[in-house]
Every structure is written in C-alpha cells, then in structure tokens.
Amino acid sequence: MTKKFKSIKESQLTITELMLPSNSNFSGKIHGGYILNLMDQIAFACASKHSANYCVTASVNKVDFLNPIEVGELVTLKASVNYTGRTSMVVGLRVESENIRTGETKHCNSSYFTMVAKDSNGISTPVPGLILTNKQEIRRFTRSIVRQSEGKNRTSRFSSNVFKTDDYIKLLKESNSKIELKN
C-alpha cells in the first residue's frame, strides 16, 4: 500500500559523474544540453521514488548556467521533492562541479522540474503528500505554490486574446528592436 505522506528525505537523491571529453564543446566546457539531460534523469528518479510510479516531466522552471563545467571535473546533482500537488511534484535540483585536483567546488545551476506521476495506463495518478519538518522545507513548499501562481499569471497576461500592445510598447523604446508596425 502506498503511503499517504512521505518525508522529504525518503526520496532525496544525489548522483556524481565524471565529465568526459565526449560531452564537451570545442573549448572543453560541458554542453548545457548534457547537464539538462542529467538533471531530467535525477528529477525523474527522485519523483518516481517519491510517488512509486513512472513520472514524466511537465515543465522546467528557469535554468541559468552560472558557472561553466570543465572536462575532468566531478559534477554532483542533488534532487529533492519540494512540493506535492495531487498528481504532480516539484523537484528542486542543485548542480555543483568539483575540480578533482584543487577540491574547489562551484555552484553551476539550480532549477525546478515539475513532474507528473502516471499509472500503468499512462493516466495521471495521485502522489503522497509531504511531511514538512523544518522551516526550510516549509519555505521551499510555499515558494513552489507562489511560483505556480505567478506562472499562471504570466501565461494569461501575454496570451494573444488579452495582450494589449499599447500597454507594453514603452518597454520596447530602449530595447534592441525597431518597430515598424504595418496595418
């Protein structure tokens, strides 16, 4: 029987991988797409472990590549379920690299993957809730609620049927654009 609630620690995962030349560009930096692939894999594993179901990626919230990752460095990815909805989970990810010779570590990026649990027929299925045990966990859970709300607002504000060009034209005046409206 599936648990009704789980602690965050029950599904947390960490993986570390050596960065090889086959995943780099011509300047010896690891491709961002390769890192995104690793992030998606650990988000899947973390969400699947929490939900005890196959999970799919529904969305990725902002990925900023803060520091480059070099060939020969160890990359550590940490994943934790920060939020649970009815059938979805927000998995928080942190990516760090470590220079093996110097021991120097760098924060490379953080991101949030929304994962949806699926049953054996591919239908979205309920997930266990989270047991929040400290202020940090409460902060992360509520931040996900606010991020969801802001995301819905952002989407509707710019949909073609409600967008009003005149409300935003002033934003373009100092941008690197040239407006040539044709009626």
mmCIF file of C-alpha atoms in Angstrom:
data_model
loop_
_atom_site.group_PDB
_atom_site.id
_atom_site.type_symbol
_atom_site.label_atom_id
_atom_site.label_comp_id
_atom_site.label_asym_id
_atom_site.label_seq_id
_atom_site.Cartn_x
_atom_site.Cartn_y
_atom_site.Cartn_z
ATOM 1 C CA MET A 1 0.000 0.000 0.000
ATOM 2 C CA THR A 2 1.249 3.467 -0.902
ATOM 3 C CA LYS A 3 1.964 5.870 1.940
ATOM 4 C CA LYS A 4 -0.338 8.868 2.260
ATOM 5 C CA PHE A 5 2.562 11.144 3.269
ATOM 6 C CA LYS A 6 6.330 10.808 2.990
ATOM 7 C CA SER A 7 9.228 12.729 4.414
ATOM 8 C CA ILE A 8 11.390 14.671 2.003
ATOM 9 C CA LYS A 9 14.441 12.591 2.979
ATOM 10 C CA GLU A 10 12.758 9.395 1.785
ATOM 11 C CA SER A 11 13.142 10.396 -1.858
ATOM 12 C CA GLN A 12 16.200 12.681 -1.896
ATOM 13 C CA LEU A 13 18.890 11.615 -4.340
ATOM 14 C CA THR A 14 22.455 12.603 -5.156
ATOM 15 C CA ILE A 15 24.478 11.478 -8.166
ATOM 16 C CA THR A 16 28.046 12.307 -9.102
ATOM 17 C CA GLU A 17 29.515 11.838 -12.559
ATOM 18 C CA LEU A 18 32.930 12.485 -14.077
ATOM 19 C CA MET A 19 32.719 14.901 -17.024
ATOM 20 C CA LEU A 20 34.254 13.365 -20.146
ATOM 21 C CA PRO A 21 35.514 14.948 -23.379
ATOM 22 C CA SER A 22 32.702 13.277 -25.337
ATOM 23 C CA ASN A 23 30.220 15.627 -23.618
ATOM 24 C CA SER A 24 32.149 18.838 -24.230
ATOM 25 C CA ASN A 25 32.308 21.572 -26.826
ATOM 26 C CA PHE A 26 35.483 22.682 -28.615
ATOM 27 C CA SER A 27 36.655 24.796 -25.678
ATOM 28 C CA GLY A 28 36.490 21.948 -23.148
ATOM 29 C CA LYS A 29 33.271 23.067 -21.476
ATOM 30 C CA ILE A 30 30.475 20.552 -20.910
ATOM 31 C CA HIS A 31 27.423 21.058 -23.130
ATOM 32 C CA GLY A 32 24.464 22.580 -21.300
ATOM 33 C CA GLY A 33 22.196 20.059 -23.001
ATOM 34 C CA TYR A 34 24.131 17.211 -21.446
ATOM 35 C CA ILE A 35 23.701 18.754 -17.985
ATOM 36 C CA LEU A 36 19.978 19.259 -18.660
ATOM 37 C CA ASN A 37 19.729 15.576 -19.567
ATOM 38 C CA LEU A 38 21.357 14.594 -16.267
ATOM 39 C CA MET A 39 19.020 16.963 -14.423
ATOM 40 C CA ASP A 40 15.980 15.411 -16.086
ATOM 41 C CA GLN A 41 17.186 11.924 -15.168
ATOM 42 C CA ILE A 42 17.657 12.710 -11.474
ATOM 43 C CA ALA A 43 14.347 14.629 -11.343
ATOM 44 C CA PHE A 44 12.645 11.552 -12.829
ATOM 45 C CA ALA A 45 14.345 9.230 -10.326
ATOM 46 C CA CYS A 46 13.507 11.441 -7.341
ATOM 47 C CA ALA A 47 9.852 11.907 -8.355
ATOM 48 C CA SER A 48 9.446 8.217 -9.184
ATOM 49 C CA LYS A 49 10.944 7.237 -5.845
ATOM 50 C CA HIS A 50 8.539 9.569 -4.023
ATOM 51 C CA SER A 51 5.432 8.559 -5.962
ATOM 52 C CA ALA A 52 6.284 4.881 -6.560
ATOM 53 C CA ASN A 53 5.176 5.464 -10.169
ATOM 54 C CA TYR A 54 6.610 6.291 -13.563
ATOM 55 C CA CYS A 55 6.864 10.074 -13.896
ATOM 56 C CA VAL A 56 7.047 12.499 -16.793
ATOM 57 C CA THR A 57 8.483 15.995 -16.971
ATOM 58 C CA ALA A 58 5.702 18.575 -17.241
ATOM 59 C CA SER A 59 7.836 21.712 -17.071
ATOM 60 C CA VAL A 60 11.205 23.115 -16.146
ATOM 61 C CA ASN A 61 11.360 26.414 -14.309
ATOM 62 C CA LYS A 62 14.307 28.563 -15.321
ATOM 63 C CA VAL A 63 17.755 27.098 -15.822
ATOM 64 C CA ASP A 64 20.592 29.600 -15.512
ATOM 65 C CA PHE A 65 24.074 28.278 -16.185
ATOM 66 C CA LEU A 66 26.009 30.176 -13.525
ATOM 67 C CA ASN A 67 29.457 28.652 -13.956
ATOM 68 C CA PRO A 68 30.960 26.512 -16.720
ATOM 69 C CA ILE A 69 31.767 22.871 -16.086
ATOM 70 C CA GLU A 70 35.145 21.669 -17.337
ATOM 71 C CA VAL A 71 36.163 18.294 -18.716
ATOM 72 C CA GLY A 72 37.630 16.237 -15.878
ATOM 73 C CA GLU A 73 35.512 17.778 -13.140
ATOM 74 C CA LEU A 74 33.091 15.824 -10.989
ATOM 75 C CA VAL A 75 29.512 17.012 -11.275
ATOM 76 C CA THR A 76 27.157 16.368 -8.381
ATOM 77 C CA LEU A 77 23.405 16.699 -8.816
ATOM 78 C CA LYS A 78 21.138 16.824 -5.775
ATOM 79 C CA ALA A 79 17.377 16.333 -6.067
ATOM 80 C CA SER A 80 14.632 16.777 -3.525
ATOM 81 C CA VAL A 81 10.842 16.876 -3.736
ATOM 82 C CA ASN A 82 9.965 20.420 -2.626
ATOM 83 C CA TYR A 83 6.222 20.364 -3.292
ATOM 84 C CA THR A 84 3.442 17.897 -3.934
ATOM 85 C CA GLY A 85 0.135 18.604 -5.614
ATOM 86 C CA ARG A 86 -2.491 15.992 -6.343
ATOM 87 C CA THR A 87 -0.606 14.224 -9.151
ATOM 88 C CA SER A 88 2.429 16.462 -9.564
ATOM 89 C CA MET A 89 5.628 17.173 -7.684
ATOM 90 C CA VAL A 90 8.157 19.974 -7.897
ATOM 91 C CA VAL A 91 11.667 18.560 -7.680
ATOM 92 C CA GLY A 92 14.330 21.062 -6.669
ATOM 93 C CA LEU A 93 17.736 20.456 -8.235
ATOM 94 C CA ARG A 94 21.194 21.770 -7.440
ATOM 95 C CA VAL A 95 24.202 21.168 -9.683
ATOM 96 C CA GLU A 96 27.759 21.616 -8.434
ATOM 97 C CA SER A 97 31.086 20.862 -10.031
ATOM 98 C CA GLU A 98 34.334 19.961 -8.285
ATOM 99 C CA ASN A 99 37.863 20.306 -9.574
ATOM 100 C CA ILE A 100 39.433 16.976 -8.577
ATOM 101 C CA ARG A 101 42.941 18.418 -8.216
ATOM 102 C CA THR A 102 42.147 21.543 -6.174
ATOM 103 C CA GLY A 103 38.946 20.463 -4.437
ATOM 104 C CA GLU A 104 37.325 23.771 -5.483
ATOM 105 C CA THR A 105 33.552 23.472 -5.879
ATOM 106 C CA LYS A 106 31.274 25.714 -7.922
ATOM 107 C CA HIS A 107 27.509 26.115 -7.895
ATOM 108 C CA CYS A 108 26.635 25.627 -11.571
ATOM 109 C CA ASN A 109 22.851 25.915 -11.502
ATOM 110 C CA SER A 110 19.641 25.272 -9.662
ATOM 111 C CA SER A 111 16.279 24.539 -11.187
ATOM 112 C CA TYR A 112 12.807 23.218 -10.503
ATOM 113 C CA PHE A 113 11.304 20.369 -12.506
ATOM 114 C CA THR A 114 7.567 19.732 -12.307
ATOM 115 C CA MET A 115 6.996 16.006 -12.628
ATOM 116 C CA VAL A 116 3.671 14.197 -13.007
ATOM 117 C CA ALA A 117 3.105 10.647 -11.772
ATOM 118 C CA LYS A 118 1.494 8.213 -14.234
ATOM 119 C CA ASP A 119 -0.152 4.861 -13.586
ATOM 120 C CA SER A 120 0.390 1.764 -15.741
ATOM 121 C CA ASN A 121 -2.164 3.100 -18.251
ATOM 122 C CA GLY A 122 -0.438 6.464 -18.592
ATOM 123 C CA ILE A 123 -3.102 8.289 -16.578
ATOM 124 C CA SER A 124 -2.043 10.899 -14.017
ATOM 125 C CA THR A 125 -2.230 9.345 -10.574
ATOM 126 C CA PRO A 126 -2.213 10.793 -7.024
ATOM 127 C CA VAL A 127 1.093 11.143 -5.189
ATOM 128 C CA PRO A 128 1.856 11.019 -1.473
ATOM 129 C CA GLY A 129 1.935 14.390 0.249
ATOM 130 C CA LEU A 130 4.990 15.765 2.017
ATOM 131 C CA ILE A 131 5.720 15.783 5.715
ATOM 132 C CA LEU A 132 7.343 19.182 6.351
ATOM 133 C CA THR A 133 9.707 19.022 9.320
ATOM 134 C CA ASN A 134 11.522 22.373 9.372
ATOM 135 C CA LYS A 135 11.286 25.991 8.231
ATOM 136 C CA GLN A 136 13.466 25.374 5.160
ATOM 137 C CA GLU A 137 11.066 22.685 3.900
ATOM 138 C CA ILE A 138 8.079 24.948 4.575
ATOM 139 C CA ARG A 139 9.839 27.808 2.707
ATOM 140 C CA ARG A 140 10.507 25.588 -0.327
ATOM 141 C CA PHE A 141 6.954 24.206 -0.372
ATOM 142 C CA THR A 142 5.326 27.650 -0.169
ATOM 143 C CA ARG A 143 7.766 29.066 -2.739
ATOM 144 C CA SER A 144 6.501 26.423 -5.169
ATOM 145 C CA ILE A 145 2.902 27.479 -4.511
ATOM 146 C CA VAL A 146 3.767 31.121 -5.230
ATOM 147 C CA ARG A 147 5.827 30.195 -8.323
ATOM 148 C CA GLN A 148 2.840 28.250 -9.704
ATOM 149 C CA SER A 149 0.527 31.197 -9.141
ATOM 150 C CA GLU A 150 2.948 33.634 -10.796
ATOM 151 C CA GLY A 151 3.395 31.266 -13.730
ATOM 152 C CA LYS A 152 -0.345 31.125 -14.382
ATOM 153 C CA ASN A 153 -0.499 34.938 -14.240
ATOM 154 C CA ARG A 154 2.417 35.317 -16.630
ATOM 155 C CA THR A 155 0.856 32.969 -19.167
ATOM 156 C CA SER A 156 -2.551 34.638 -19.228
ATOM 157 C CA ARG A 157 -1.211 38.220 -19.291
ATOM 158 C CA PHE A 158 0.562 37.595 -22.592
ATOM 159 C CA SER A 159 -1.993 35.396 -24.329
ATOM 160 C CA SER A 160 -2.936 36.855 -27.712
ATOM 161 C CA ASN A 161 -6.575 37.438 -26.817
ATOM 162 C CA VAL A 162 -5.812 39.704 -23.796
ATOM 163 C CA PHE A 163 -2.436 41.243 -24.712
ATOM 164 C CA LYS A 164 -2.617 44.988 -25.369
ATOM 165 C CA THR A 165 0.362 46.255 -27.356
ATOM 166 C CA ASP A 166 -0.121 49.833 -26.131
ATOM 167 C CA ASP A 167 0.354 48.698 -22.517
ATOM 168 C CA TYR A 168 3.843 47.371 -23.291
ATOM 169 C CA ILE A 169 5.131 49.488 -26.181
ATOM 170 C CA LYS A 170 7.071 51.723 -23.773
ATOM 171 C CA LEU A 171 9.163 48.696 -22.736
ATOM 172 C CA LEU A 172 10.445 48.423 -26.290
ATOM 173 C CA LYS A 173 11.636 52.036 -26.630
ATOM 174 C CA GLU A 174 15.026 51.323 -25.034
ATOM 175 C CA SER A 175 15.351 47.767 -26.309
ATOM 176 C CA ASN A 176 17.447 46.485 -29.174
ATOM 177 C CA SER A 177 14.489 46.480 -31.537
ATOM 178 C CA LYS A 178 12.974 48.592 -34.283
ATOM 179 C CA ILE A 179 9.208 48.822 -34.521
ATOM 180 C CA GLU A 180 7.699 49.010 -37.983
ATOM 181 C CA LEU A 181 4.005 48.245 -37.431
ATOM 182 C CA LYS A 182 2.074 47.505 -40.611
ATOM 183 C CA ASN A 183 -1.667 47.678 -40.569
#
